[in-house]
């Protein structure tokens, strides 16, 4: 079982609300990632980080932002949620050395009404 | 997907049968990995095969890699109902993150 945790697991909110999805890992991994996944579909990389104070946008355009102030913590924020943001958000981490095996959290399923 | 494809998209078999799923890709890779995702959960790493390897085993899992055809296959032998999940291949191309396919949804009937 991977030591990477996401909260909340489920979130239902109204349009226009600001939300933060939390992700924490206790493995000391430098690399962390956020993916967006619609049910039964492929994963799309939306943000990644190679270490503290390092964040980059991924392949899928996203209106979310991330921060990496501590190694173990990589929160994702939506300033103004919209129904198009309804999806599952998966956080992952990997070590910076060796093979790039990713460890995933259980995910946050977001519904924006 | 522009990154490659997995097939079949869905597979339904009986317990005890073998399940084979395939992954094709378009760019060169450092390694290829297979992950499993139970419904509504995160992904779990199953097995990794390096670009210079042709076959790898782990328990009931067997992975093959053909870099000339840019394809890989995952075989699950003697499947169990608990193997019901989605299976994703992920390519490590040395870019910023792994590239995941769209997955194969496996249903194992008891």
Tab-separated table of C-alpha atoms in Angstrom:
chain	number	residue	atom	x	y	z
A	1	UNK	CA	0.000	0.000	0.000
A	2	UNK	CA	1.479	3.323	-1.077
A	3	UNK	CA	1.938	6.083	1.496
A	4	UNK	CA	0.219	8.773	-0.514
A	5	UNK	CA	-3.024	10.293	0.643
A	6	UNK	CA	-5.656	12.395	-1.018
A	7	UNK	CA	-8.454	14.300	0.638
A	8	UNK	CA	-11.321	14.602	0.254
A	9	UNK	CA	-12.260	11.361	-1.482
A	10	UNK	CA	-15.514	12.814	-2.759
A	11	UNK	CA	-16.546	16.438	-3.156
A	12	UNK	CA	-19.775	17.938	-4.466
A	13	UNK	CA	-19.779	21.707	-4.775
A	14	UNK	CA	-21.591	24.503	-6.536
A	15	UNK	CA	-20.330	26.494	-9.492
A	16	UNK	CA	-18.015	29.371	-8.625
A	17	UNK	CA	-16.648	27.907	-5.402
A	18	UNK	CA	-12.947	27.818	-4.662
A	19	UNK	CA	-11.632	24.377	-3.742
A	20	UNK	CA	-8.325	22.796	-2.802
A	21	UNK	CA	-7.612	19.120	-3.283
A	22	UNK	CA	-4.995	17.843	-0.875
A	23	UNK	CA	-2.228	15.359	-1.621
A	24	UNK	CA	0.469	14.239	0.776
A	25	UNK	CA	3.114	11.525	0.601
A	26	UNK	CA	5.430	10.179	3.263
A	27	UNK	CA	7.916	8.433	0.981
A	28	UNK	CA	10.217	11.441	0.582
A	29	UNK	CA	9.648	11.479	-3.188
A	30	UNK	CA	10.827	14.555	-5.048
A	31	UNK	CA	8.524	14.088	-8.033
A	32	UNK	CA	4.769	14.583	-7.718
A	33	UNK	CA	2.003	14.662	-10.305
A	34	UNK	CA	-1.654	15.510	-10.760
A	35	UNK	CA	-3.720	13.623	-13.334
A	36	UNK	CA	-7.296	14.129	-14.443
A	37	UNK	CA	-9.279	11.047	-15.400
A	38	UNK	CA	-12.847	10.791	-16.621
A	39	UNK	CA	-14.542	7.456	-15.813
A	40	UNK	CA	-13.130	4.624	-17.905
A	41	UNK	CA	-10.808	6.927	-19.776
A	42	UNK	CA	-7.099	7.580	-19.953
A	43	UNK	CA	-5.138	9.694	-17.508
A	44	UNK	CA	-4.192	13.229	-18.508
A	45	UNK	CA	-1.247	14.946	-16.821
A	46	UNK	CA	-2.285	18.414	-15.644
A	47	UNK	CA	0.578	19.412	-13.303
A	48	UNK	CA	3.877	18.046	-12.110
A	49	UNK	CA	6.669	18.995	-9.757
A	50	UNK	CA	10.272	17.848	-9.528
A	51	UNK	CA	10.824	19.296	-6.071
A	52	UNK	CA	10.134	22.136	-3.680
A	53	UNK	CA	9.260	25.402	-5.450
A	54	UNK	CA	9.203	23.609	-8.811
A	55	UNK	CA	5.874	23.269	-10.630
A	56	UNK	CA	5.022	22.889	-14.299
A	57	UNK	CA	1.870	22.507	-16.358
A	58	UNK	CA	1.228	19.156	-17.957
A	59	UNK	CA	-0.164	18.079	-21.287
A	60	UNK	CA	-3.805	18.888	-20.598
A	61	UNK	CA	-4.770	22.515	-20.255
A	62	UNK	CA	-6.205	23.081	-16.821
A	63	UNK	CA	-7.583	26.078	-14.985
A	64	UNK	CA	-6.201	24.718	-11.738
A	65	UNK	CA	-3.014	25.780	-9.981
A	66	UNK	CA	-0.605	23.892	-7.722
A	67	UNK	CA	2.049	24.704	-5.166
A	68	UNK	CA	4.978	22.775	-3.714
A	69	UNK	CA	6.188	24.453	-0.553
A	70	UNK	CA	7.038	21.202	1.209
A	71	UNK	CA	8.362	17.975	-0.287
A	72	UNK	CA	5.494	15.920	1.071
A	73	UNK	CA	2.609	18.211	0.101
A	74	UNK	CA	1.264	19.043	-3.389
A	75	UNK	CA	-2.176	20.683	-3.229
A	76	UNK	CA	-4.257	21.533	-6.283
A	77	UNK	CA	-6.544	24.580	-6.263
A	78	UNK	CA	-9.465	25.568	-8.450
A	79	UNK	CA	-10.250	29.263	-7.942
A	80	UNK	CA	-13.727	29.056	-9.458
A	81	UNK	CA	-15.112	25.612	-10.075
A	82	UNK	CA	-17.283	24.917	-13.115
A	83	UNK	CA	-19.285	21.849	-14.209
A	84	UNK	CA	-16.577	21.130	-16.807
A	85	UNK	CA	-14.204	20.442	-13.896
A	86	UNK	CA	-16.264	17.438	-12.867
A	87	UNK	CA	-13.854	14.498	-12.995
A	88	UNK	CA	-11.584	12.290	-10.919
A	89	UNK	CA	-8.273	13.812	-9.857
A	90	UNK	CA	-5.371	11.475	-9.116
A	91	UNK	CA	-2.182	12.449	-7.331
A	92	UNK	CA	1.003	10.420	-7.747
A	93	UNK	CA	4.624	10.551	-6.698
A	94	UNK	CA	7.896	8.928	-7.713
A	95	UNK	CA	11.511	8.939	-6.637
A	96	UNK	CA	13.902	11.178	-8.561
A	97	UNK	CA	16.486	8.423	-8.930
A	98	UNK	CA	16.161	5.028	-10.538
A	99	UNK	CA	13.129	3.837	-12.431
A	100	UNK	CA	10.147	6.166	-12.663
A	101	UNK	CA	7.592	3.981	-10.901
A	102	UNK	CA	4.649	6.074	-9.785
A	103	UNK	CA	2.648	5.596	-6.606
A	104	UNK	CA	-0.920	6.828	-6.666
A	105	UNK	CA	-3.361	8.105	-4.106
A	106	UNK	CA	-6.933	6.834	-4.049
A	107	UNK	CA	-8.164	9.901	-5.928
A	108	UNK	CA	-10.682	12.683	-5.391
A	109	UNK	CA	-13.940	12.450	-7.290
A	110	UNK	CA	-15.176	16.003	-7.880
A	111	UNK	CA	-18.679	16.941	-8.962
A	112	UNK	CA	-19.460	20.565	-9.724
A	113	UNK	CA	-23.144	21.356	-9.957
B	1	UNK	CA	-4.977	8.333	-28.447
B	2	UNK	CA	-2.024	10.118	-30.015
B	3	UNK	CA	0.300	8.328	-27.631
B	4	UNK	CA	-0.698	4.803	-28.546
B	5	UNK	CA	-3.476	2.368	-28.031
B	6	UNK	CA	-4.505	-0.498	-25.840
B	7	UNK	CA	-6.711	-3.311	-26.950
B	8	UNK	CA	-9.112	-4.682	-26.352
B	9	UNK	CA	-10.944	-1.815	-24.663
B	10	UNK	CA	-12.922	-4.361	-22.677
B	11	UNK	CA	-12.516	-8.064	-22.013
B	12	UNK	CA	-14.837	-10.488	-20.253
B	13	UNK	CA	-13.651	-13.985	-19.346
B	14	UNK	CA	-14.438	-16.808	-16.954
B	15	UNK	CA	-12.441	-17.543	-13.829
B	16	UNK	CA	-9.506	-19.793	-14.616
B	17	UNK	CA	-9.058	-18.504	-18.152
B	18	UNK	CA	-6.099	-16.432	-19.275
B	19	UNK	CA	-6.460	-12.750	-20.090
B	20	UNK	CA	-4.271	-11.018	-22.656
B	21	UNK	CA	-4.186	-7.290	-23.245
B	22	UNK	CA	-2.040	-5.374	-25.672
B	23	UNK	CA	-0.413	-1.982	-25.784
B	24	UNK	CA	1.075	-0.198	-28.789
B	25	UNK	CA	3.050	3.015	-28.751
B	26	UNK	CA	4.653	5.414	-31.181
B	27	UNK	CA	7.839	6.838	-29.667
B	28	UNK	CA	10.934	5.131	-28.307
B	29	UNK	CA	10.837	4.165	-24.655
B	30	UNK	CA	13.178	3.622	-21.716
B	31	UNK	CA	10.777	1.168	-20.162
B	32	UNK	CA	7.133	0.193	-20.224
B	33	UNK	CA	5.035	-0.372	-17.123
B	34	UNK	CA	1.663	-1.919	-16.409
B	35	UNK	CA	-0.688	-0.611	-13.757
B	36	UNK	CA	-3.980	-1.823	-12.369
B	37	UNK	CA	-6.898	0.327	-11.272
B	38	UNK	CA	-9.824	-0.952	-9.272
B	39	UNK	CA	-13.056	0.941	-9.820
B	40	UNK	CA	-12.939	4.413	-8.314
B	41	UNK	CA	-9.420	3.999	-6.939
B	42	UNK	CA	-5.892	5.031	-7.807
B	43	UNK	CA	-3.495	3.023	-9.941
B	44	UNK	CA	-1.191	0.360	-8.563
B	45	UNK	CA	2.079	-0.557	-10.249
B	46	UNK	CA	2.230	-4.204	-11.377
B	47	UNK	CA	5.345	-4.788	-13.427
B	48	UNK	CA	8.028	-2.956	-15.397
B	49	UNK	CA	9.940	-4.134	-18.450
B	50	UNK	CA	13.011	-2.327	-19.710
B	51	UNK	CA	13.539	-1.548	-23.381
B	52	UNK	CA	16.325	-4.137	-23.616
B	53	UNK	CA	14.183	-6.918	-22.153
B	54	UNK	CA	11.819	-9.111	-24.130
B	55	UNK	CA	9.883	-10.914	-21.427
B	56	UNK	CA	9.308	-10.639	-17.717
B	57	UNK	CA	7.335	-12.643	-15.179
B	58	UNK	CA	5.844	-11.807	-11.817
B	59	UNK	CA	3.583	-14.402	-10.233
B	60	UNK	CA	0.651	-14.918	-12.611
B	61	UNK	CA	1.719	-11.975	-14.765
B	62	UNK	CA	3.769	-12.251	-17.923
B	63	UNK	CA	4.790	-9.193	-19.907
B	64	UNK	CA	6.399	-9.171	-23.330
B	65	UNK	CA	7.927	-6.274	-25.202
B	66	UNK	CA	8.674	-6.018	-28.916
B	67	UNK	CA	10.472	-2.730	-29.524
B	68	UNK	CA	10.629	-3.337	-33.298
B	69	UNK	CA	6.835	-3.425	-33.400
B	70	UNK	CA	6.493	-0.906	-30.574
B	71	UNK	CA	4.116	-3.165	-28.724
B	72	UNK	CA	3.739	-4.938	-25.412
B	73	UNK	CA	1.347	-7.481	-24.023
B	74	UNK	CA	0.246	-8.380	-20.512
B	75	UNK	CA	-0.896	-11.921	-19.836
B	76	UNK	CA	-2.717	-12.812	-16.641
B	77	UNK	CA	-2.865	-16.584	-16.207
B	78	UNK	CA	-5.540	-18.496	-14.318
B	79	UNK	CA	-7.589	-15.374	-13.743
B	80	UNK	CA	-9.653	-14.828	-10.613
B	81	UNK	CA	-12.710	-12.702	-9.930
B	82	UNK	CA	-10.421	-10.429	-7.883
B	83	UNK	CA	-8.497	-9.606	-11.071
B	84	UNK	CA	-11.494	-7.597	-12.279
B	85	UNK	CA	-10.109	-4.087	-12.843
B	86	UNK	CA	-8.808	-1.754	-15.508
B	87	UNK	CA	-5.254	-2.301	-16.703
B	88	UNK	CA	-3.123	0.490	-18.111
B	89	UNK	CA	0.199	0.467	-19.865
B	90	UNK	CA	2.462	3.433	-19.232
B	91	UNK	CA	5.427	4.439	-21.343
B	92	UNK	CA	8.545	5.999	-19.848
B	93	UNK	CA	10.043	8.013	-22.681
B	94	UNK	CA	12.364	10.050	-20.467
B	95	UNK	CA	9.980	13.017	-20.684
B	96	UNK	CA	8.484	14.654	-17.647
B	97	UNK	CA	6.038	11.928	-16.722
B	98	UNK	CA	4.769	8.543	-17.790
B	99	UNK	CA	2.321	8.441	-20.702
B	100	UNK	CA	-0.696	6.304	-19.945
B	101	UNK	CA	-2.958	4.556	-22.422
B	102	UNK	CA	-6.734	4.428	-22.230
B	103	UNK	CA	-6.757	1.058	-20.516
B	104	UNK	CA	-8.388	-2.339	-20.877
B	105	UNK	CA	-11.365	-3.072	-18.647
B	106	UNK	CA	-11.191	-6.707	-17.542
B	107	UNK	CA	-14.203	-8.487	-16.112
B	108	UNK	CA	-13.610	-11.963	-14.673
B	109	UNK	CA	-16.832	-13.875	-14.167
B	110	UNK	CA	-16.860	-16.253	-11.168
